C-alpha positions as a printed Julia matrix, in Angstrom:
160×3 Matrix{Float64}:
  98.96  37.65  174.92
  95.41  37.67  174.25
  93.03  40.19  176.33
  89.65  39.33  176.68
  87.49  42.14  175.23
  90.31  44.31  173.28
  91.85  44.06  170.57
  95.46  45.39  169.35
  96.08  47.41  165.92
  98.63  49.95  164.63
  97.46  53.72  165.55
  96.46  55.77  162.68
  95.02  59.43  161.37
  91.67  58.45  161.81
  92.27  57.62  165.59
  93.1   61.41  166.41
  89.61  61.84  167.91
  89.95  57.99  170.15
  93.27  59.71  171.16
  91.85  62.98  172.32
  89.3   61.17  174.11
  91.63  58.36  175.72
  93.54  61.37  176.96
  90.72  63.0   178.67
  90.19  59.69  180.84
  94.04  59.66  182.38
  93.76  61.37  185.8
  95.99  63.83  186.77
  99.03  61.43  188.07
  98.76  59.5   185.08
  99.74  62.65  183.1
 101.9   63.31  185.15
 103.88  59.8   185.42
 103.56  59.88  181.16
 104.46  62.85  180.33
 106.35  65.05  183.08
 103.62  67.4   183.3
 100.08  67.73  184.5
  98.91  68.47  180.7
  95.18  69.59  180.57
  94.76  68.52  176.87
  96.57  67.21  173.89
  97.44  70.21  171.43
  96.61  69.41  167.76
  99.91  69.45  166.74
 100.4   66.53  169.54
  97.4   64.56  168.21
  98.9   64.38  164.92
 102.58  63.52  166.17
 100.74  60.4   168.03
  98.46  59.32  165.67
 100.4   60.54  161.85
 102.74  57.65  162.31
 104.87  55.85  159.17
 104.8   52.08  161.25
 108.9   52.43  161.23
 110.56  54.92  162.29
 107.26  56.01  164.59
 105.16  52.86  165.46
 102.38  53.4   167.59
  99.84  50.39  168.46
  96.78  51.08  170.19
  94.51  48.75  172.41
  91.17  48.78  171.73
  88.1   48.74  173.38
  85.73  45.87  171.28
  82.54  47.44  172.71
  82.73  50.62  172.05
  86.19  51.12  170.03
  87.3   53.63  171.97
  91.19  53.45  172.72
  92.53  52.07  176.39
  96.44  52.02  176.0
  98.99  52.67  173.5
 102.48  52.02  173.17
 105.08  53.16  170.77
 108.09  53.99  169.6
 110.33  56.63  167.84
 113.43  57.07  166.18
 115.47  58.82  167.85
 116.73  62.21  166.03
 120.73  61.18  164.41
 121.02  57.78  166.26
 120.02  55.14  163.36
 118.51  51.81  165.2
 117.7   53.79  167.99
 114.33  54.37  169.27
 112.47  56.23  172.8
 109.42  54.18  173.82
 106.39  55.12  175.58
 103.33  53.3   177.06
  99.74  54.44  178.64
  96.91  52.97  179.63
  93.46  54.52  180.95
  93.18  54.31  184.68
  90.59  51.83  185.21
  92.21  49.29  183.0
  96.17  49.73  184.87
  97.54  46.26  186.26
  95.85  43.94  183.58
  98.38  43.47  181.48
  97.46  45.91  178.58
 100.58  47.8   179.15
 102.45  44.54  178.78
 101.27  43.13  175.43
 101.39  46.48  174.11
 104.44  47.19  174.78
 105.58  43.65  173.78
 104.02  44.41  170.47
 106.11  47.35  169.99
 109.01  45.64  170.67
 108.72  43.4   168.37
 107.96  45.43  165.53
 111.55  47.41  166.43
 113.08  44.08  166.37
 111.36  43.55  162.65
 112.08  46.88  161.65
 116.37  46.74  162.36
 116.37  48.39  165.31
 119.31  47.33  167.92
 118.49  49.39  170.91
 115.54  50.89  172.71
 115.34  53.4   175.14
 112.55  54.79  177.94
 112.47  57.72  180.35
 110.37  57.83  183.56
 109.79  59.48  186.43
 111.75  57.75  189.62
 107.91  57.29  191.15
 106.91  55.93  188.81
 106.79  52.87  190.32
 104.01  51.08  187.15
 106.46  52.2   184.47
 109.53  50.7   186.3
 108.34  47.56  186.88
 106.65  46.92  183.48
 110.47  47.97  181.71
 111.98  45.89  184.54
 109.54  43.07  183.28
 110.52  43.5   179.44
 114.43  43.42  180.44
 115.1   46.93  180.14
 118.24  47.85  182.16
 119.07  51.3   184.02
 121.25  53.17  181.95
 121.13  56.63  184.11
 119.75  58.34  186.81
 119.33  62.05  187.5
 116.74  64.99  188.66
 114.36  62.2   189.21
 114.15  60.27  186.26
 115.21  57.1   184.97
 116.92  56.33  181.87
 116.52  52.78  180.76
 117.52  50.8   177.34
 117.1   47.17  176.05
 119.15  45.74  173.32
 117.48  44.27  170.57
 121.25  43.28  169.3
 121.27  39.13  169.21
């Protein structure tokens, strides 16, 4: 899906700063929708779980911005701990950019790359509110697996 200005790559160590900074521009609900908490900054040890990544059992893809290269979304994926060809993914995008289809090919792209890697199943957790996220993994095929204390639990099989 091509997006007229950005570009997508695979997330690396030299994008810890791009990260830090892409952080800084989510508002305070978009913290909160990602990541369950109204987080005031990434800790280092965070920066280097989302940007130290091995492209297969941690893929991370970033979308970038061609005028400045700053980052705008990511999405990703990780193994999940003792479930071989299982993986938890995640997607964010800045603000400004929401609704134009950034979350989409990104998370597409990660998909993908499971499916290339051997994974069979994927998983995602999100708020109940979190109206964005739902439709987007409604969109990719991702089915309700459980619900409880507010949040989601989806999965899509990769399985043919």
């Amino acid at each position: 899906m091509p997006l007229p200005g950005l570009e997508l790559r695979p997330i690396g160590p030299d994008d810890r700063e791009r990260m830090a900074s892409m952080f800084d521009r989510l508002s305070f609900e978009s913290r909160l929708m990602r990541w369950g908490t109204p987080k005031p900054r990434l800790t280092p040890r965070e920066l280097s779980f989302l940007t130290d990544v091995d492209q297969f059992r941690h893929v991370a893809m970033a979308a970038i911005d061609r005028r400045d290269g700053s980052i705008v979304g990511t999405a990703r994926y990780v193994q999940e701990a003792g479930r071989p060809g299982v993986a938890d993914v995640a997607v964010e995008v800045v603000d400004e950019l929401q609704n134009r289809g950034i979350g989409t090919a990104l998370a597409t792209a990660v998909i993908e790359r499971a499916r290339e890697n051997g994974f069979r199943l994927l998983t995602a957790t999100t708020l109940w509110e979190n109206r964005p996220a739902r439709a987007l993994l409604g969109r990719l095929r991702f089915n309700t697996r459980a619900a409880r204390r507010g949040e989601l639990e989806l999965e899509l099989s990769l399985e043919p």
